[in-house]
Short mmCIF file of C-alpha atoms in Angstrom, two decimals:
data_model
loop_
_atom_site.label_atom_id
_atom_site.label_comp_id
_atom_site.label_asym_id
_atom_site.label_seq_id
_atom_site.Cartn_x
_atom_site.Cartn_y
_atom_site.Cartn_z
CA UNK X 1 98.27 47.17 90.82
CA UNK X 2 100.27 45.18 88.29
CA UNK X 3 99.02 45.60 84.68
CA UNK X 4 99.99 43.68 81.51
CA UNK X 5 103.54 42.60 81.62
CA UNK X 6 103.66 43.11 85.45
CA UNK X 7 104.08 46.89 84.93
CA UNK X 8 102.05 49.25 87.25
CA UNK X 9 98.69 50.06 85.60
CA UNK X 10 99.04 53.93 85.88
CA UNK X 11 97.17 56.14 83.52
CA UNK X 12 98.84 59.52 82.74
CA UNK X 13 97.82 62.83 84.17
CA UNK X 14 97.23 66.10 82.22
CA UNK X 15 99.43 66.48 79.08
CA UNK X 16 100.07 70.15 79.97
CA UNK X 17 99.60 70.41 83.69
CA UNK X 18 99.67 74.11 83.99
CA UNK X 19 97.18 74.98 81.12
CA UNK X 20 95.04 71.98 81.60
CA UNK X 21 94.62 72.67 85.34
CA UNK X 22 93.59 76.11 84.62
CA UNK X 23 91.13 75.33 81.82
CA UNK X 24 89.40 72.62 83.90
CA UNK X 25 89.28 74.87 86.99
CA UNK X 26 87.70 77.63 84.72
CA UNK X 27 85.05 75.22 83.57
CA UNK X 28 84.30 74.24 87.13
CA UNK X 29 84.19 77.94 88.11
CA UNK X 30 81.86 78.77 85.38
CA UNK X 31 79.68 75.81 86.25
CA UNK X 32 79.59 76.82 90.06
CA UNK X 33 78.82 80.45 89.00
CA UNK X 34 75.90 79.54 86.89
CA UNK X 35 74.38 76.34 88.59
CA UNK X 36 72.85 73.71 86.31
CA UNK X 37 74.54 74.95 83.07
CA UNK X 38 76.69 72.39 81.42
CA UNK X 39 80.37 73.03 80.73
CA UNK X 40 82.79 70.94 78.72
CA UNK X 41 86.24 69.93 79.80
CA UNK X 42 88.41 70.64 76.82
CA UNK X 43 91.52 68.54 77.67
CA UNK X 44 92.81 65.19 76.51
CA UNK X 45 92.32 62.63 79.25
CA UNK X 46 93.19 58.82 79.45
CA UNK X 47 91.31 58.33 82.75
CA UNK X 48 91.49 55.22 84.72
CA UNK X 49 88.27 53.07 84.73
CA UNK X 50 85.57 53.75 85.69
CA UNK X 51 86.25 57.45 85.85
CA UNK X 52 84.92 59.55 82.94
CA UNK X 53 87.29 62.23 81.40
CA UNK X 54 85.40 65.12 83.14
CA UNK X 55 85.62 63.29 86.55
CA UNK X 56 89.35 62.56 86.15
CA UNK X 57 90.00 66.06 85.05
CA UNK X 58 88.23 67.64 88.10
CA UNK X 59 90.30 65.43 90.49
CA UNK X 60 93.62 66.38 88.72
CA UNK X 61 92.77 70.01 88.81
CA UNK X 62 91.53 70.39 92.35
CA UNK X 63 92.92 67.63 94.75
CA UNK X 64 96.31 67.35 96.49
CA UNK X 65 97.95 66.50 99.82
CA UNK X 66 95.65 69.05 101.50
CA UNK X 67 92.29 67.45 100.51
CA UNK X 68 91.38 64.03 102.13
CA UNK X 69 89.30 62.11 99.22
CA UNK X 70 86.62 59.64 99.80
CA UNK X 71 85.78 57.14 96.96
CA UNK X 72 82.52 55.20 96.63
CA UNK X 73 82.63 51.46 96.11
CA UNK X 74 82.49 51.77 92.33
CA UNK X 75 85.20 54.38 92.06
CA UNK X 76 87.47 52.60 94.63
CA UNK X 77 89.39 50.50 92.11
CA UNK X 78 93.08 49.62 92.37
CA UNK X 79 93.70 51.68 89.08
CA UNK X 80 91.79 54.87 90.43
CA UNK X 81 93.54 54.65 93.83
CA UNK X 82 97.05 54.29 92.31
CA UNK X 83 96.26 57.13 89.82
CA UNK X 84 95.02 59.48 92.53
CA UNK X 85 97.90 58.67 94.81
CA UNK X 86 100.57 59.33 92.09
CA UNK X 87 99.05 62.28 90.40
CA UNK X 88 97.29 64.12 93.24
CA UNK X 89 99.12 62.85 96.32
CA UNK X 90 95.81 63.19 98.06
CA UNK X 91 95.06 61.03 101.32
CA UNK X 92 92.37 58.52 100.54
CA UNK X 93 89.99 58.10 103.50
CA UNK X 94 87.40 55.42 104.25
CA UNK X 95 85.24 57.79 106.58
CA UNK X 96 83.05 60.20 104.28
CA UNK X 97 82.94 62.70 107.27
CA UNK X 98 86.81 63.20 107.06
CA UNK X 99 86.78 63.88 103.27
CA UNK X 100 86.95 67.39 101.63
CA UNK X 101 86.20 65.77 98.30
CA UNK X 102 84.06 62.70 97.56
CA UNK X 103 84.09 60.97 94.24
CA UNK X 104 81.02 58.68 93.44
CA UNK X 105 81.14 56.70 90.23
CA UNK X 106 77.68 55.28 91.13
CA UNK X 107 75.60 57.96 92.79
CA UNK X 108 72.56 55.66 93.01
CA UNK X 109 74.27 53.96 95.87
CA UNK X 110 75.52 57.09 97.58
CA UNK X 111 75.39 56.95 101.28
CA UNK X 112 73.10 59.39 103.07
CA UNK X 113 74.32 63.01 102.56
CA UNK X 114 74.64 63.65 106.38
CA UNK X 115 77.55 61.32 106.28
CA UNK X 116 79.66 64.08 104.75
CA UNK X 117 81.08 67.17 106.38
CA UNK X 118 79.02 70.39 106.03
CA UNK X 119 81.48 72.50 107.70
CA UNK X 120 80.73 74.59 110.78
CA UNK X 121 78.66 77.77 111.35
CA UNK X 122 81.83 79.81 111.65
CA UNK X 123 83.66 78.02 108.81
CA UNK X 124 81.13 76.66 106.38
CA UNK X 125 83.69 76.57 103.58
CA UNK X 126 84.93 73.36 105.29
CA UNK X 127 81.79 71.55 103.84
CA UNK X 128 82.69 68.89 101.33
CA UNK X 129 82.50 68.95 97.56
CA UNK X 130 80.93 65.92 96.08
CA UNK X 131 81.93 64.96 92.46
CA UNK X 132 78.93 62.76 91.22
CA UNK X 133 79.53 60.86 87.94
CA UNK X 134 76.24 60.30 86.23
CA UNK X 135 75.37 58.61 82.96
CA UNK X 136 73.99 61.73 81.38
CA UNK X 137 73.66 65.38 82.56
CA UNK X 138 70.07 65.30 81.36
CA UNK X 139 67.12 62.69 81.06
CA UNK X 140 66.82 62.24 84.82
CA UNK X 141 64.16 63.63 87.37
CA UNK X 142 63.76 67.24 86.28
CA UNK X 143 64.30 69.66 89.04
CA UNK X 144 63.83 73.56 88.82
CA UNK X 145 66.75 75.41 90.14
CA UNK X 146 66.94 79.01 91.48
CA UNK X 147 69.30 81.18 93.60
CA UNK X 148 72.56 82.95 93.11
CA UNK X 149 73.87 82.74 89.57
CA UNK X 150 70.55 81.80 88.05
CA UNK X 151 68.50 84.60 86.40
CA UNK X 152 64.98 83.55 87.19
CA UNK X 153 64.98 79.73 87.02
CA UNK X 154 66.74 76.87 85.32
CA UNK X 155 65.70 73.29 84.68
CA UNK X 156 68.15 70.51 85.52
CA UNK X 157 67.83 66.68 85.49
CA UNK X 158 70.97 64.51 85.63
CA UNK X 159 70.53 60.79 85.23
CA UNK X 160 71.12 58.38 88.18
CA UNK X 161 70.01 60.91 90.74
CA UNK X 162 67.20 59.57 92.84
CA UNK X 163 64.22 61.33 94.22
CA UNK X 164 65.48 60.43 97.68
CA UNK X 165 68.79 62.27 96.87
CA UNK X 166 66.98 65.41 95.92
CA UNK X 167 64.75 65.26 99.13
CA UNK X 168 67.87 64.99 101.30
CA UNK X 169 69.51 67.83 99.43
CA UNK X 170 66.35 69.99 99.90
CA UNK X 171 66.56 69.39 103.63
CA UNK X 172 70.09 70.65 103.58
CA UNK X 173 69.01 73.86 102.05
CA UNK X 174 67.91 75.00 105.53
CA UNK X 175 71.47 74.46 106.89
CA UNK X 176 72.78 77.27 104.67
CA UNK X 177 75.63 78.50 104.80
CA UNK X 178 76.70 75.02 105.88
CA UNK X 179 76.07 72.41 103.24
CA UNK X 180 77.67 70.41 100.38
CA UNK X 181 78.60 71.45 96.94
CA UNK X 182 77.95 69.10 94.14
CA UNK X 183 79.80 68.65 90.78
CA UNK X 184 77.97 66.46 88.28
CA UNK X 185 80.22 64.85 85.55
CA UNK X 186 79.39 62.76 82.61
CA UNK X 187 81.78 62.06 79.62
CA UNK X 188 83.55 65.36 79.13
CA UNK X 189 80.69 67.49 80.45
CA UNK X 190 80.19 68.85 83.93
CA UNK X 191 77.54 70.74 85.78
CA UNK X 192 77.58 72.15 89.39
CA UNK X 193 75.08 72.72 92.14
CA UNK X 194 76.53 74.98 94.96
CA UNK X 195 74.77 74.83 98.33
CA UNK X 196 73.09 78.15 97.69
CA UNK X 197 71.00 76.79 94.89
CA UNK X 198 67.41 75.90 95.73
CA UNK X 199 65.94 72.88 93.93
CA UNK X 200 62.13 72.29 93.41
CA UNK X 201 60.11 69.77 91.55
CA UNK M 1 92.93 100.03 65.40
CA UNK M 2 93.23 97.29 67.91
CA UNK M 3 93.60 98.36 71.52
CA UNK M 4 94.83 94.99 72.71
CA UNK M 5 98.64 94.71 73.30
CA UNK M 6 100.45 91.41 73.43
CA UNK M 7 103.64 90.73 75.20
CA UNK M 8 106.03 87.70 75.17
CA UNK M 9 106.11 85.56 78.38
CA UNK M 10 109.20 85.63 80.46
CA UNK M 11 110.10 81.96 80.53
CA UNK M 12 112.07 82.31 83.81
CA UNK M 13 108.60 82.46 85.73
CA UNK M 14 105.96 79.68 85.96
CA UNK M 15 102.94 80.72 84.11
CA UNK M 16 101.27 83.61 85.97
CA UNK M 17 103.96 83.44 88.78
CA UNK M 18 102.23 81.31 91.25
CA UNK M 19 103.27 77.57 91.63
CA UNK M 20 100.58 75.01 90.82
CA UNK M 21 100.01 73.91 94.44
CA UNK M 22 99.26 77.52 95.49
CA UNK M 23 96.98 78.04 92.55
CA UNK M 24 95.05 74.91 93.45
CA UNK M 25 94.68 76.12 97.05
CA UNK M 26 93.43 79.50 95.85
CA UNK M 27 91.14 77.91 93.27
CA UNK M 28 89.46 75.73 95.94
CA UNK M 29 89.06 78.80 98.13
CA UNK M 30 87.40 80.65 95.10
CA UNK M 31 84.93 77.78 94.39
CA UNK M 32 83.80 77.73 98.11
CA UNK M 33 83.52 81.59 97.97
CA UNK M 34 81.17 81.31 94.89
CA UNK M 35 79.20 78.50 96.70
CA UNK M 36 78.67 80.87 99.75
CA UNK M 37 78.17 84.30 98.40
CA UNK M 38 79.60 87.01 100.57
CA UNK M 39 81.29 84.56 102.96
CA UNK M 40 84.94 85.33 103.52
CA UNK M 41 87.04 82.10 102.86
CA UNK M 42 90.36 81.90 104.54
CA UNK M 43 93.33 81.09 102.28
CA UNK M 44 96.99 80.76 102.63
CA UNK M 45 98.15 84.21 101.03
CA UNK M 46 101.49 84.05 99.63
CA UNK M 47 104.29 86.63 99.61
CA UNK M 48 104.20 88.50 96.33
CA UNK M 49 106.89 90.49 94.66
CA UNK M 50 105.26 93.73 95.93
CA UNK M 51 104.07 94.84 99.29
CA UNK M 52 100.78 94.00 100.84
CA UNK M 53 98.47 96.88 100.23
CA UNK M 54 99.38 96.94 96.70
CA UNK M 55 96.79 94.46 95.52
CA UNK M 56 98.48 91.26 96.33
CA UNK M 57 94.94 89.59 97.06
CA UNK M 58 93.61 90.61 93.80
CA UNK M 59 96.87 89.56 91.99
CA UNK M 60 96.85 86.00 93.58
CA UNK M 61 93.21 85.67 92.53
CA UNK M 62 93.86 86.88 89.05
CA UNK M 63 96.91 84.64 88.93
CA UNK M 64 95.00 81.60 89.86
CA UNK M 65 92.21 82.07 87.36
CA UNK M 66 93.95 83.49 84.28
CA UNK M 67 94.78 81.41 81.16
CA UNK M 68 96.35 81.87 77.75
CA UNK M 69 92.87 82.75 76.24
CA UNK M 70 92.19 85.52 78.72
CA UNK M 71 92.53 89.27 78.01
CA UNK M 72 93.39 91.34 81.22
CA UNK M 73 92.36 94.89 82.09
CA UNK M 74 93.65 96.58 85.17
CA UNK M 75 92.36 99.74 86.68
CA UNK M 76 93.21 101.82 89.65
CA UNK M 77 90.43 104.29 90.82
CA UNK M 78 89.01 103.84 87.41
CA UNK M 79 92.23 104.72 85.55
CA UNK M 80 94.32 102.32 83.40
CA UNK M 81 97.43 104.53 83.45
CA UNK M 82 98.07 104.99 87.12
CA UNK M 83 101.08 103.30 88.72
CA UNK M 84 99.30 100.28 90.50
CA UNK M 85 97.43 99.50 87.30
CA UNK M 86 100.40 99.83 84.99
CA UNK M 87 102.64 97.74 87.16
CA UNK M 88 99.96 94.84 87.76
CA UNK M 89 99.44 94.84 84.01
CA UNK M 90 102.99 94.63 83.25
CA UNK M 91 103.35 91.93 85.89
CA UNK M 92 100.78 89.69 84.03
CA UNK M 93 101.97 90.54 80.62
CA UNK M 94 105.47 89.25 81.68
CA UNK M 95 104.69 86.30 83.75
CA UNK M 96 101.66 84.99 81.75
CA UNK M 97 102.19 86.61 78.33
CA UNK M 98 98.56 87.26 78.17
CA UNK M 99 97.11 90.13 76.03
CA UNK M 100 96.32 93.16 77.90
CA UNK M 101 93.70 95.96 77.05
CA UNK M 102 92.30 99.16 78.36
CA UNK M 103 88.77 98.55 76.77
CA UNK M 104 86.41 97.22 79.30
CA UNK M 105 84.26 95.39 76.69
CA UNK M 106 87.48 93.44 75.27
CA UNK M 107 88.58 92.20 78.66
CA UNK M 108 87.79 88.76 79.98
CA UNK M 109 89.23 89.45 83.40
CA UNK M 110 89.25 92.96 84.84
CA UNK M 111 91.32 93.47 88.05
CA UNK M 112 90.33 96.61 89.98
CA UNK M 113 91.25 98.91 92.72
CA UNK M 114 88.41 100.74 93.99
CA UNK M 115 86.17 101.26 91.04
CA UNK M 116 83.60 99.28 88.88
CA UNK M 117 83.86 100.23 85.20
CA UNK M 118 81.14 102.55 83.98
CA UNK M 119 80.53 100.29 80.79
CA UNK M 120 78.14 97.60 82.01
CA UNK M 121 79.88 94.20 82.47
CA UNK M 122 78.60 91.19 80.52
CA UNK M 123 78.22 87.53 81.22
CA UNK M 124 81.50 85.66 81.04
CA UNK M 125 83.58 88.49 82.31
CA UNK M 126 85.23 88.24 85.88
CA UNK M 127 85.90 91.36 87.99
CA UNK M 128 88.56 90.87 90.48
CA UNK M 129 88.63 93.38 93.38
CA UNK M 130 91.78 94.29 95.53
CA UNK M 131 90.42 94.35 99.10
CA UNK M 132 92.38 96.05 101.98
CA UNK M 133 90.13 95.12 104.90
CA UNK M 134 87.60 92.36 104.09
CA UNK M 135 85.58 92.21 107.39
CA UNK M 136 82.81 94.78 107.29
CA UNK M 137 82.52 94.50 111.19
CA UNK M 138 86.27 95.05 111.91
CA UNK M 139 86.08 98.69 113.20
CA UNK M 140 83.16 97.83 115.18
CA UNK M 141 84.43 94.47 116.64
CA UNK M 142 88.10 93.95 116.55
CA UNK M 143 88.02 90.21 117.61
CA UNK M 144 87.98 87.82 114.54
CA UNK M 145 86.48 85.17 116.73
CA UNK M 146 83.57 87.47 117.55
CA UNK M 147 82.82 88.72 114.06
CA UNK M 148 82.88 85.04 112.75
CA UNK M 149 80.25 84.53 115.28
CA UNK M 150 78.37 87.58 114.39
CA UNK M 151 78.24 86.34 110.70
CA UNK M 152 77.17 82.92 111.78
CA UNK M 153 74.18 84.37 113.71
CA UNK M 154 73.63 87.16 111.23
CA UNK M 155 73.90 89.49 114.05
CA UNK M 156 74.36 92.75 111.91
CA UNK M 157 72.50 95.26 114.09
CA UNK M 158 75.68 96.96 115.14
CA UNK M 159 76.27 98.06 111.50
CA UNK M 160 72.77 99.54 111.40
CA UNK M 161 73.61 101.44 114.49
CA UNK M 162 76.89 102.83 112.81
CA UNK M 163 74.78 104.11 110.03
CA UNK M 164 72.23 105.49 112.31
CA UNK M 165 74.85 107.44 114.23
CA UNK M 166 75.72 109.03 110.88
CA UNK M 167 72.05 110.13 110.60
CA UNK M 168 72.11 111.39 114.20
CA UNK M 169 75.33 113.31 113.73
CA UNK M 170 75.03 114.59 110.03
CA UNK M 171 71.32 114.19 109.24
CA UNK M 172 72.26 111.69 106.55
CA UNK M 173 74.21 108.60 106.01
CA UNK M 174 77.72 110.05 105.51
CA UNK M 175 79.51 106.77 104.49
CA UNK M 176 80.37 107.41 100.87
CA UNK M 177 82.89 104.53 100.06
CA UNK M 178 83.16 100.89 101.23
CA UNK M 179 79.46 101.12 101.82
CA UNK M 180 78.28 97.86 103.54
CA UNK M 181 75.97 95.45 101.56
CA UNK M 182 74.15 92.28 102.16
CA UNK M 183 74.60 89.58 99.55
CA UNK M 184 71.77 87.29 98.64
CA UNK M 185 69.97 88.46 101.87
CA UNK M 186 72.42 86.62 103.91
CA UNK M 187 76.11 87.77 104.46
CA UNK M 188 77.15 91.34 105.32
CA UNK M 189 79.93 92.19 102.96
CA UNK M 190 82.43 94.93 102.40
CA UNK M 191 82.52 95.76 98.74
CA UNK M 192 86.19 97.07 99.00
CA UNK M 193 86.65 100.85 98.88
CA UNK M 194 84.54 101.44 95.76
CA UNK M 195 82.46 104.64 96.04
CA UNK M 196 78.92 103.87 96.98
CA UNK M 197 78.17 105.28 93.42
CA UNK M 198 79.16 101.89 92.23
CA UNK M 199 77.28 99.72 94.54
CA UNK M 200 74.02 99.49 92.40
CA UNK M 201 76.35 97.87 89.71
CA UNK M 202 77.02 94.91 91.93
CA UNK M 203 73.36 94.12 92.19
CA UNK M 204 72.41 91.21 89.76
CA UNK M 205 75.46 91.83 87.61
CA UNK M 206 75.83 89.30 84.88
CA UNK M 207 79.55 89.11 85.58
CA UNK M 208 81.27 87.12 88.31
CA UNK M 209 82.87 89.29 91.06
CA UNK M 210 85.81 87.81 93.17
CA UNK M 211 87.41 89.64 96.02
CA UNK M 212 90.96 89.05 97.27
CA UNK M 213 92.51 90.37 100.42
CA UNK M 214 96.17 89.39 100.50
CA UNK M 215 97.38 90.73 103.85
CA UNK M 216 94.13 89.59 105.61
CA UNK M 217 94.08 86.33 103.69
CA UNK M 218 90.57 86.14 102.66
CA UNK M 219 88.68 85.50 99.29
CA UNK M 220 85.03 86.20 98.84
CA UNK M 221 82.66 86.29 95.84
CA UNK M 222 79.36 87.39 94.34
CA UNK M 223 78.16 85.16 91.70
CA UNK M 224 76.53 86.53 88.53
CA UNK M 225 72.69 87.39 88.86
CA UNK M 226 72.99 87.69 92.80
CA UNK M 227 71.22 90.27 94.74
CA UNK M 228 73.48 92.77 96.53
CA UNK M 229 71.55 95.25 98.67
CA UNK M 230 73.17 98.36 100.17
CA UNK M 231 72.10 98.75 103.89
CA UNK M 232 69.54 101.66 104.54
CA UNK M 233 66.66 102.68 106.53
CA UNK M 234 62.90 103.16 105.27
CA UNK M 235 63.26 106.91 106.02
CA UNK M 236 66.72 107.17 104.79
CA UNK M 237 66.92 105.21 101.58
CA UNK M 238 70.33 104.35 99.93
CA UNK M 239 71.53 107.17 97.57
CA UNK M 240 74.52 107.55 95.40
CA UNK M 241 76.53 110.56 94.69
CA UNK M 242 75.51 113.37 92.30
CA UNK M 243 77.41 116.21 90.76
CA UNK M 244 76.30 119.66 89.60
CA UNK M 245 79.03 119.36 86.92
CA UNK M 246 79.53 117.37 83.75
CA UNK M 247 82.73 115.77 82.78
CA UNK M 248 85.08 118.59 81.44
CA UNK M 249 86.42 116.28 78.80
CA UNK M 250 83.51 114.27 77.51
CA UNK M 251 80.44 115.85 78.96
CA UNK M 252 79.23 112.81 80.72
CA UNK M 253 76.55 113.46 83.50
CA UNK M 254 76.19 109.80 84.43
CA UNK M 255 79.57 108.71 85.41
CA UNK M 256 81.71 109.17 88.54
CA UNK M 257 83.63 112.31 88.54
CA UNK M 258 87.13 113.16 90.03
CA UNK M 259 87.77 116.82 91.04
CA UNK M 260 91.13 117.90 89.55
CA UNK M 261 92.82 120.99 91.03
CA UNK M 262 94.33 122.80 88.16
CA UNK M 263 96.25 125.90 89.48
CA UNK M 264 97.14 127.73 92.76
CA UNK M 265 94.19 130.13 92.41
CA UNK M 266 91.56 127.45 93.28
CA UNK M 267 90.81 126.57 89.53
CA UNK M 268 89.31 123.05 89.29
CA UNK M 269 87.74 120.68 86.89
CA UNK M 270 85.65 117.53 87.14
CA UNK M 271 86.68 114.63 84.83
CA UNK M 272 85.42 111.00 84.59
CA UNK M 273 87.27 108.63 86.90
CA UNK M 274 86.82 105.82 84.36
CA UNK M 275 89.44 106.77 81.68
CA UNK M 276 88.40 104.14 79.17
CA UNK M 277 84.73 105.27 79.41
CA UNK M 278 85.85 109.01 78.93
CA UNK M 279 88.08 108.14 76.05
CA UNK M 280 85.54 106.19 74.16
CA UNK M 281 83.03 109.09 74.55
CA UNK M 282 85.61 111.59 73.39
CA UNK M 283 86.41 109.43 70.36
CA UNK M 284 82.75 109.03 69.61
CA UNK M 285 82.41 112.75 69.29
CA UNK M 286 81.11 113.91 72.70
CA UNK M 287 83.23 117.05 73.52
CA UNK M 288 82.88 119.46 76.23
CA UNK M 289 84.35 122.82 77.21
CA UNK M 290 86.21 123.31 80.51
CA UNK M 291 83.32 125.49 81.57
CA UNK M 292 81.60 122.39 82.67
CA UNK M 293 78.37 122.71 80.81
CA UNK M 294 76.22 119.83 79.98
CA UNK M 295 76.50 117.85 76.75
CA UNK M 296 73.29 117.57 75.09
CA UNK M 297 74.27 114.16 73.71
CA UNK M 298 73.49 112.57 77.11
CA UNK M 299 75.44 109.75 78.89
#
């Protein structure tokens, strides 16, 4: 997409790709290991609008030609598409069922969760990872989490996540080990909800 | 005295040896493994500069998670100074330039072959296991398609039959290492050939546990604070090994002991398998005679 002066509007990727990918991955790993806890992405990011630094960093750290990516309408801007294609080389798909990663910049308008792939009984790891960019990682509907990675219970309530979303996700708990893994991002913060986590309210 | 040693990185290698696309692929597999505790995620295992069977799965996991801020410890059967541990530690000191240590509490990543350290692990540490055969049902059912289906249907009765055959033949469960466990009440998992003495340490550990099998191309995980239950029967509950002896060096009565033959006359001594644990105790003043009496100082 042409930017000012007719040049391609292409935001830069990681300043130090090796160290930055590793540090962002470890933040996601820590978040996935301890569901609902907030981690910080400690890398410099000049992300294409409307992606927040944490959202963009997760994309750069995990996506490549092996991972078809689905973008919601808000994230599907020319700048984001150009940036993902250039830095990650990932295929962008229109069908959410074909995606290994989904990026939603406006989770309120997310399609129903059963649009996404939950993997198969024999290969549940083929279930998609959803990166949901929210206004804030707290201040939303409070949900009590329990399960692997959580000693006892943990409170979690990201903004922009509807009650209907939580109801759908709760129905998905019965599908385990099939399911969807969620990464919530906001600003430079992120938190994760693997499929093994139970959410109650 | 600091026990952490640092080395300069060899700039001829990419950081931690693996290329970035390989690391991303391994990282995605690790995240799915954490999300589905105990499930074996297939991954595109690479050729490493040492043979399969020497910890290539663990090395690929470590290479994909390690960063400049990490401190690495590597153990082989509990010891920091045996050949597999020394060469893997040297590999990462050279290719990643990270500090290495022998002290369990100073390490952020501990790669292990067949032991869990005696020092309790803490939150934030990652234990990376080297796994030879990841599939717990493999010696009972050779077909991968069939074991996948058995995992999908939680059809694990055959493993209970195997343990029962032990009881029928020997009067007790004779499996002493690689003892099968259920993770979070769902997947049957092989804990790698750790002694069953270490199985209770996996249960609700505050550390993250990652398992890498290079030849078999599988990664699996136990997240922190996750239930890990060793299989047993109501009338034959799970038990760990016990010794009549104490460690001949530090007098510990609570650690896993190795039997060392000392001469041709059948002389032998029992010493801690975990060298860091033993050295720490000796330095703290726990001393024991070779007679193998018990140290009144306790564990």
